[in-house]
Amino acid sequence: MTSIRTRFAPSPTGYMHIGGMRTALFNWLFARHHGGTFVLRIDDTDRQRNVEEALAPILDAFRWLELDWDEGPEVGGELGPYFQSQRDDLYRAAAERLLSEGRVYRCFDTPEEIQAARAEAEAREVPFLGTRRSLELDPETVEAYVAEGRPFVVRFQVPRDQSVVIEDAVRGRVEWDAGLIPDPVIQRGDGSPLYNFATVVDDAAMRISHVIRAEEHLSNTPVQVLLHQALGHELPIFAHVPYVAAPGTQEKLSKRKLDKYRNNPQFRRLFEAADRVLPRIGRGGEDRPDPVMVEYYEVMGYRPEAVFNALSRLGWSLDDKTEVMSRETIVGAFTLDRVVKSPAGLDPDKLVSLQGHWMNESCPDERLERCLGFLARAGLIDDITAAETRGFVAALLEAMGERLKVYSDVLDYDEFFVDDSQLAYDTKAVKKRLKKDGVAGWLEAFGDELASVESFDAAGLEELMKSWAERQELKLGQIIHPVRVAVTGKSAGIGMFEGLELLGRERVLRRIERALELCGTPEDDQGAGQ
């Protein structure tokens, strides 16, 4: 083969799994490193599925990560079509050729007959390889069975007197005894192909030079090699990359185990963030993405550069220390000889760290636009084009600084957008900071100071509070914490004085006035509850 051609062939499931995206990325990186071609082929042999609707999230994930495909849906190509459901003629022709050459046969075994033969093999403690009874039928009987509508499948006759050997680009030499491989079904009675057969026909027709896929497909390889050989194809180079494991485990990451992952210490905070954010932006229902899906990271406001960087490190490394890498660096360095064999564990903490780096690399305008979008979807702002709104949000983001880990984090600062009368107060913060002797008087007195101060900027407000606390013989913390809870409803957030400046004099005074109603002592709460 003279040119590098890789492919990724997902089934249209309605979502893009993190593990599948990592495999797709490795194919893309290998093709781009060698100046080759990356093909996106859709395995849509399940005719009951709404392909267009189920495919959209997969294509969206590719676009978000900026993984362009050279041939495939929407871009076409000379070796298409790129949907398996549109390639039936190719599969039928290949099956007919193998049938005429005696390499495959129509198998009329009933499910009951197969089960009985399997039970017999188990009783004898030998591998079950099928019956091959249908091979004993003469051609006239076979045609008669077909004419009368007797159910059958087409099976490939495995040559059992040989070994199947490949030199895997990741795992090295791998060998199978063909004498232990049952005759696989390659085609149903209605002519529709099964996965192994369709994949072989397509890979050859699309001139795929390297089949780079997850290690769980290694078990499919011997049958595919035998089918390639039977059809006279040049074998592609196989590379089976490690599967992506759940955080802190050796267990393959699976969408079916979401409930279990909620108790995973590393994964838990991703679920908690989703619980906090997704309902607010209208994605908390049946269309809610979860942390095993690429869409989760897009919807939650991660930067694609961070996810790209993190996925490239799942089973591959530049060296033994480099974590942060640009797209250009990864493409320039990617080779299969640095792909490991052992499972690649998804590390949410490492992803968050990479996200922090790439967030710092983003420009203020990008952060502003993305955060405005989240605020609008959550109903906290109306017009994202209004100059006053944009200026206010830009100032908030500057005050947040590195607290903005992902774009959706801006929603944690809703206290700056809600009406003063609707401000929610954290009960623990109120109990700790407001329900203490003297706090009500301090708040009221400091509120009077705020009402009369000439300049309401952060620097001036900080100096005012320090001098006022000194005159009252108070420690700064005795007033700064109650003021924070009074005006934000929370015990933590951006710099206190930057927050006061953002809210402005009138809003701060209204909030302090409202907070005075919450002041008192813990004993007041006990009495109220009796």
C-alpha atoms as one frame of an Amber mdcrd trajectory, in Angstrom:
protein
   0.000   0.000   0.000   1.450   3.329  -1.025  -0.759   5.737   0.921  -1.953
   5.903   4.517  -5.714   5.561   4.845  -7.390   5.099   8.227 -11.048   4.876
   9.116 -13.451   5.120  12.006 -16.769   3.323  11.591 -19.228   4.117  14.385
 -22.761   2.820  14.690 -25.281   5.695  14.878 -26.106   5.364  18.579 -27.268
   8.890  19.321 -24.142   9.774  21.299 -20.350   9.697  21.003 -18.638   7.637
  23.690 -15.368   8.963  25.127 -13.642   5.655  24.353 -14.859   5.663  20.762
 -13.764   9.266  20.336 -10.276   8.389  21.598 -10.040   5.592  18.998 -11.274
   7.954  16.290  -8.693  10.512  17.404  -5.853   7.986  17.104  -6.966   7.185
  13.544  -7.155  10.889  12.732  -3.762  11.616  14.296  -2.063   8.771  12.444
  -3.506   9.914   9.121  -2.617  13.553   9.733   0.915  12.698  10.929   1.595
  10.830   7.685  -0.274  13.205   5.402  -2.805  10.476   4.699  -6.578  10.187
   4.470  -9.053   9.818   7.333 -12.340   8.139   6.384 -15.525   8.334   8.441
 -17.763   5.378   7.620 -21.150   4.767   9.233 -22.054   1.250  10.341 -25.822
   1.634  10.057 -26.781  -1.946   9.290 -29.495  -1.672  11.970 -32.255  -0.570
   9.597 -34.708   0.120  12.428 -32.739   3.090  13.715 -33.359   6.700  12.698
 -29.906   7.160  11.251 -30.026  10.908  10.641 -31.137  11.704  14.194 -28.800
   9.169  15.799 -25.817  10.241  13.707 -26.061  13.970  14.451 -24.428  13.843
  17.943 -21.512  11.850  16.524 -20.829  14.331  13.736 -21.287  17.210  16.196
 -18.636  15.684  18.477 -16.186  15.457  15.566 -16.847  19.063  14.637 -16.472
  20.278  18.220 -13.055  18.620  18.508 -12.205  19.849  14.995 -11.553  16.346
  13.692 -12.248  16.837  10.011 -12.790  13.797   7.819 -11.526  13.598   4.248
 -14.168  11.154   3.053 -17.519  10.284   4.554 -20.927  11.799   5.346 -21.496
  15.308   3.999 -18.130  15.438   2.198 -18.462  12.366  -0.028 -15.497  10.756
  -1.757 -14.711   8.589  -4.748 -14.915   5.325  -2.759 -18.364   5.895  -1.285
 -21.109   5.604  -0.375 -20.003   5.816   3.243 -23.104   4.330   4.861 -23.111
   0.539   5.037 -26.866   0.508   4.444 -26.145   1.876   0.948 -23.520  -0.739
   0.084 -25.665  -3.899  -0.084 -24.740  -4.587  -3.715 -21.071  -4.875  -2.765
 -21.787  -7.319   0.052 -24.085  -9.456  -2.077 -21.538  -9.616  -4.893 -18.768
 -10.647  -2.518 -20.974 -13.298  -0.911 -22.002 -14.684  -4.304 -18.369 -14.914
  -5.336 -17.428 -16.835  -2.192 -20.481 -19.060  -2.649 -19.499 -19.887  -6.228
 -15.984 -20.746  -5.074 -17.249 -23.019  -2.310 -15.761 -20.909   0.455 -19.135
 -20.223   2.086 -22.275 -22.308   2.374 -25.954 -21.971   3.181 -26.557 -23.358
   6.659 -30.044 -24.670   7.401 -29.434 -25.703  11.030 -32.333 -24.709  13.270
 -31.700 -22.965  16.612 -32.749 -26.187  18.347 -30.248 -28.234  16.359 -27.469
 -25.792  17.115 -28.310 -25.802  20.813 -28.319 -29.609  20.901 -24.933 -29.765
  19.168 -23.553 -27.166  21.582 -24.777 -29.176  24.564 -23.167 -32.312  23.138
 -19.829 -30.515  22.729 -20.013 -29.252  26.298 -20.752 -32.760  27.534 -17.691
 -34.042  25.672 -15.678 -31.049  26.946 -14.573 -30.032  23.465 -14.866 -26.654
  21.722 -18.159 -26.132  19.899 -17.415 -25.490  16.224 -20.869 -25.973  14.713
 -22.199 -28.976  12.772 -21.383 -28.400   9.072 -24.275 -30.758   8.296 -25.413
 -28.424   5.531 -22.129 -29.052   3.700 -23.280 -32.629   3.177 -26.336 -31.520
   1.170 -26.137 -31.833  -2.615 -26.731 -28.657  -4.694 -30.200 -29.777  -5.772
 -31.337 -30.191  -2.169 -29.921 -26.799  -1.215 -31.782 -25.118  -4.088 -34.968
 -26.964  -3.153 -34.688 -25.797   0.473 -34.147 -22.217  -0.684 -37.104 -22.415
  -3.104 -39.454 -23.651  -0.403 -38.438 -20.789   1.879 -36.582 -22.804   4.488
 -34.673 -20.389   6.804 -30.905 -20.279   6.387 -27.818 -18.195   6.968 -24.611
 -18.051   4.961 -21.551 -19.262   6.858 -17.889 -18.923   5.963 -16.083 -22.251
   5.916 -13.044 -21.710   8.095  -9.945 -23.554   6.827  -9.121 -25.320  10.071
  -5.745 -26.728   9.158  -3.820 -23.489   9.547  -2.871 -20.712  11.923  -3.853
 -17.061  11.582  -0.982 -14.680  12.305  -0.734 -10.889  12.313   1.978  -8.450
  13.296  -0.067  -5.984  15.298   1.429  -2.481  15.295   0.689  -2.166  19.020
   0.666  -5.730  20.379   3.278  -7.381  18.210   2.836 -10.916  16.903  -0.606
 -12.399  17.579  -1.513 -15.937  16.520  -4.737 -17.963  16.519  -5.426 -21.635
  15.790  -8.022 -21.654  12.997  -8.992 -25.147  14.104 -10.709 -23.578  17.111
 -12.746 -21.015  15.165 -16.422 -21.851  14.447 -17.745 -21.076  10.963 -19.019
 -17.489  11.298 -22.260 -16.250   9.777 -21.426 -13.624   7.164 -24.890 -13.061
   5.697 -28.470 -13.508   6.816 -31.039 -15.263   4.691 -32.375 -11.901   3.485
 -28.950 -11.024   2.097 -28.006  -8.492   4.776 -24.378  -8.740   5.923 -23.030
  -9.217   9.421 -20.390  -6.965  10.930 -17.228  -8.966  10.234 -18.102  -9.505
   6.587 -19.250  -5.968   5.841 -16.159  -4.553   7.546 -13.809  -6.670   5.443
 -15.543  -5.790   2.182 -15.576  -2.084   3.052 -11.999  -1.893   4.296 -10.756
  -3.435   1.075 -13.012  -1.359  -1.186 -12.000   1.845   0.611  -8.303   0.875
   0.477  -7.839   1.168   4.233  -4.146   0.721   4.974  -4.310   0.673   8.794
  -7.139  -0.682  10.927  -6.630   1.135  14.236  -9.293   0.102  16.706  -9.984
  -0.777  20.335  -8.571  -4.024  21.685 -12.015  -5.590  22.157 -12.042  -6.050
  18.380  -8.942  -8.242  18.525 -11.183 -11.313  18.789 -12.780 -10.377  15.441
  -9.433 -10.234  13.705  -8.781 -13.908  12.796 -12.125 -14.240  10.999 -11.552
 -10.940   9.217  -8.066 -12.002   8.152  -9.425 -15.276   6.749 -12.162 -13.404
   4.878  -9.617 -10.957   3.430  -7.531 -13.894   2.253 -10.526 -15.701   0.775
 -11.446 -12.591  -1.197  -7.866 -12.058  -2.390  -7.350  -8.779  -0.541  -4.065
  -7.322   0.598  -4.197  -7.315   4.392  -4.303  -3.971   6.166  -1.983  -3.374
   9.095  -3.856  -3.946  12.358  -3.275  -1.892  15.505  -5.367  -2.705  18.578
  -5.190   0.140  21.080  -6.050  -0.227  24.784  -9.579   0.337  25.943 -10.459
   3.401  28.036 -11.032   2.406  31.660 -13.227   4.025  34.287 -11.310   6.376
  36.614  -9.081   4.553  39.076 -10.012   1.080  37.763  -9.081  -1.479  35.128
 -12.747  -1.762  34.123 -13.767  -0.654  30.647 -15.682   2.616  30.695 -19.326
   1.814  29.929 -22.485   3.899  29.603 -24.410   1.039  31.199 -22.630   1.584
  34.514 -23.503   5.235  35.137 -25.112   4.557  38.521 -21.939   2.833  39.660
 -19.778   5.702  38.451 -21.703   8.172  40.595 -19.930   6.585  43.570 -16.523
   6.756  41.909 -14.556   9.392  43.897 -12.967  10.879  40.776 -16.100  10.813
  38.658 -18.459  12.047  41.361 -17.759  15.728  40.937 -18.488  15.550  37.207
 -21.930  14.154  37.995 -22.458  16.725  40.732 -21.549  19.515  38.314 -24.045
  18.104  35.817 -26.748  17.964  38.494 -26.095  21.599  39.263 -25.810  22.957
  35.718 -27.770  20.884  33.213 -31.308  21.457  34.565 -30.648  25.197  34.489
 -29.816  25.197  30.780 -32.600  22.850  29.719 -30.547  19.656  29.438 -31.591
  17.899  32.617 -34.182  15.582  31.062 -33.947  12.591  28.767 -31.404  14.410
  26.589 -29.030  14.897  29.511 -25.433  14.054  28.521 -23.257  12.182  31.025
 -19.479  12.077  31.612 -18.897   9.029  29.389 -20.120  11.072  26.399 -18.142
  13.692  24.491 -21.229  15.897  24.450 -21.077  16.243  28.240 -17.831  18.188
  28.043 -19.088  20.457  25.288 -22.374  21.185  27.046 -20.652  21.807  30.392
 -18.323  24.342  28.835 -14.973  22.609  28.515 -12.611  23.830  25.846 -12.142
  21.387  22.939  -8.369  21.857  23.155  -8.413  20.414  26.690 -10.480  17.371
  25.718  -8.355  16.823  22.604  -5.217  17.010  24.761  -6.647  14.636  27.388
  -7.924  12.057  24.887  -4.586  11.957  23.082  -2.948  10.949  26.364  -5.256
   7.954  26.874  -2.856   5.207  25.839  -0.243   7.366  24.105   2.456   9.683
  25.367   5.027  12.039  23.955   7.471  11.189  26.739   7.351  10.341  30.441
   6.536  13.846  31.661   4.769  16.067  29.116   1.052  16.564  29.773   0.117
  19.815  28.037   0.466  19.607  24.263  -0.944  21.608  21.400  -2.750  19.976
  18.506   0.215  20.666  16.257   2.646  19.043  18.693   0.519  15.922  19.014
   0.039  15.540  15.258   3.758  15.993  14.672   4.747  13.409  17.288   2.040
  10.756  17.007   3.286   7.262  16.194   1.854   3.856  17.005   5.034   2.653
  18.665   4.294   4.892  21.661   0.806   3.450  22.162   0.706   1.219  25.244
  -0.998  -2.162  25.629  -2.467  -1.705  29.103  -5.886  -0.089  29.718  -5.904
   3.703  29.562  -7.652   5.136  32.619  -9.740   8.257  32.190  -8.550  10.757
  34.805 -11.081  13.570  35.444  -8.602  15.400  37.692  -6.031  15.485  34.912
  -8.682  16.663  32.472  -9.654  19.487  34.836  -5.998  20.441  35.135  -5.614
  20.534  31.355  -8.834  22.508  31.121  -7.368  25.079  33.497  -4.340  25.492
  31.260  -6.341  25.838  28.069  -8.843  28.173  29.744  -5.935  30.465  30.617
  -4.903  30.311  26.954  -8.321  31.544  25.801  -8.875  35.205  25.050 -11.238
  37.405  27.116 -13.619  37.821  24.187 -14.031  34.050  23.827 -14.678  33.627
  27.553 -17.211  36.423  27.446 -19.156  35.023  24.496 -19.285  31.499  25.909
 -20.342  32.670  29.365 -22.998  34.979  27.935 -24.465  31.944  26.209 -24.718
  29.997  29.466 -26.267  32.939  31.311 -28.838  33.406  28.546 -29.784  29.705
  28.486 -30.226  29.791  32.256 -32.524  32.822  31.977 -30.206  35.065  33.995
 -29.806  37.641  31.212 -32.074  38.617  28.343 -30.046  40.397  25.684 -26.484
  39.180  25.186 -25.813  42.044  22.784 -26.618  44.853  25.239 -23.480  46.861
  25.989 -24.349  47.253  29.679 -24.853  43.490  30.087 -21.664  42.623  28.250
 -19.666  45.092  30.308 -21.101  43.747  33.563 -20.367  40.114  32.663 -16.860
  40.992  31.463 -16.165  42.660  34.816 -17.510  39.610  36.674 -15.284  37.269
  34.663 -12.257  39.419  35.396 -13.101  39.249  39.101 -13.595  35.478  38.887
 -10.160  35.007  37.386  -9.030  31.384  37.678 -12.248  30.455  39.448 -13.684
  30.078  35.942 -12.597  26.481  35.318 -15.265  25.716  32.707 -17.604  28.166
  31.062 -20.665  26.898  32.939 -18.989  27.930  36.216 -20.380  31.409  35.613
 -23.780  30.037  36.643 -22.443  29.562  40.171 -22.422  33.333  40.440 -26.110
  33.827  39.823 -26.259  36.145  42.859 -25.023  38.909  40.564 -27.980  38.490
  38.190 -31.039  37.698  40.305 -33.375  40.353  41.615 -32.416  41.524  45.113
 -35.724  40.286  46.508 -35.094  36.826  45.025 -31.579  36.330  46.377 -31.283
  32.872  47.942 -29.400  32.549  51.232 -27.366  29.488  52.148 -28.765  28.349
  55.497 -25.397  27.184  56.826 -23.792  30.497  55.906 -26.612  32.432  57.557
 -26.303  30.410  60.756 -22.518  30.755  60.852 -22.181  34.411  59.851 -25.422
  36.271  60.541 -26.969  34.614  63.588 -24.466  35.932  66.080 -24.665  38.576
  68.749 -23.793  42.014  67.447 -23.887  41.187  63.730 -27.153  43.025  63.061
 -25.798  46.221  64.574 -22.522  45.953  62.698 -24.265  45.386  59.398 -26.626
  48.294  59.902 -23.819  50.627  60.915 -21.584  49.590  58.026 -24.533  49.959
  55.677 -24.769  53.606  56.774 -21.094  54.005  55.902 -21.690  52.535  52.456
 -24.629  54.851  51.873 -22.513  57.930  52.405 -19.155  56.940  50.921 -18.301
  59.065  47.920 -16.632  56.469  45.650 -18.031  52.933  45.378 -14.990  51.188
  43.881 -13.243  48.090  45.192 -10.099  49.795  46.439 -12.008  52.520  48.241
 -14.472  50.060  49.762 -11.656  47.908  51.104 -10.035  50.910  52.765 -13.416
  52.012  54.159 -14.096  48.611  55.754 -10.640  48.378  57.269 -10.826  51.823
  58.824 -14.418  51.278  60.021 -13.537  47.925  61.639 -10.543  49.531  63.340
 -12.729  52.286  64.782 -15.222  49.694  66.021 -12.363  47.626  67.478 -13.412
  44.669  65.358 -11.285  42.194  63.474 -11.794  42.552  59.723 -13.245  39.033
  59.489 -16.018  39.963  61.955 -17.561  42.277  59.369 -16.300  41.048  56.004
 -17.917  37.604  56.354 -21.360  38.902  57.421 -21.294  41.472  54.594 -20.444
  38.783  52.045 -23.328  36.567  53.163 -25.667  39.556  53.322 -25.027  40.700
  49.759 -24.381  37.353  47.996 -26.186  34.781  50.155 -23.006  32.686  50.179
 -19.898  32.297  52.301 -17.432  32.222  49.398 -17.039  33.754  45.971 -15.060
  36.421  44.160 -13.179  39.112  46.038 -15.554  40.762  48.496 -14.829  44.309
  47.417 -14.914  43.553  43.693 -18.333  42.019  44.353 -19.600  45.108  46.110
 -18.410  47.299  43.252 -20.101  45.047  40.690 -23.435  45.078  42.505 -23.366
  48.826  43.052 -24.444  50.921  46.009 -28.223  50.615  45.673 -28.292  46.839
  45.293 -25.825  46.332  48.141 -27.880  48.484  50.503 -31.128  46.726  49.576
 -29.531  43.345  50.227 -28.089  44.396  53.583 -31.524  45.685  54.586 -33.048
  42.345  53.693 -30.296  40.399  55.480 -30.976  42.294  58.722 -34.216  40.332
  58.939 -32.193  37.109  59.055 -29.837  38.237  61.810 -30.126  37.065  65.366
 -28.718  34.157  67.305 -28.937  30.373  66.943 -31.283  30.425  69.940 -33.693
  32.533  67.897 -34.005  29.673  65.407 -34.677  27.190  68.184 -37.400  29.355
  69.649 -39.019  29.875  66.279 -39.224  26.155  65.725 -40.972  25.370  69.033
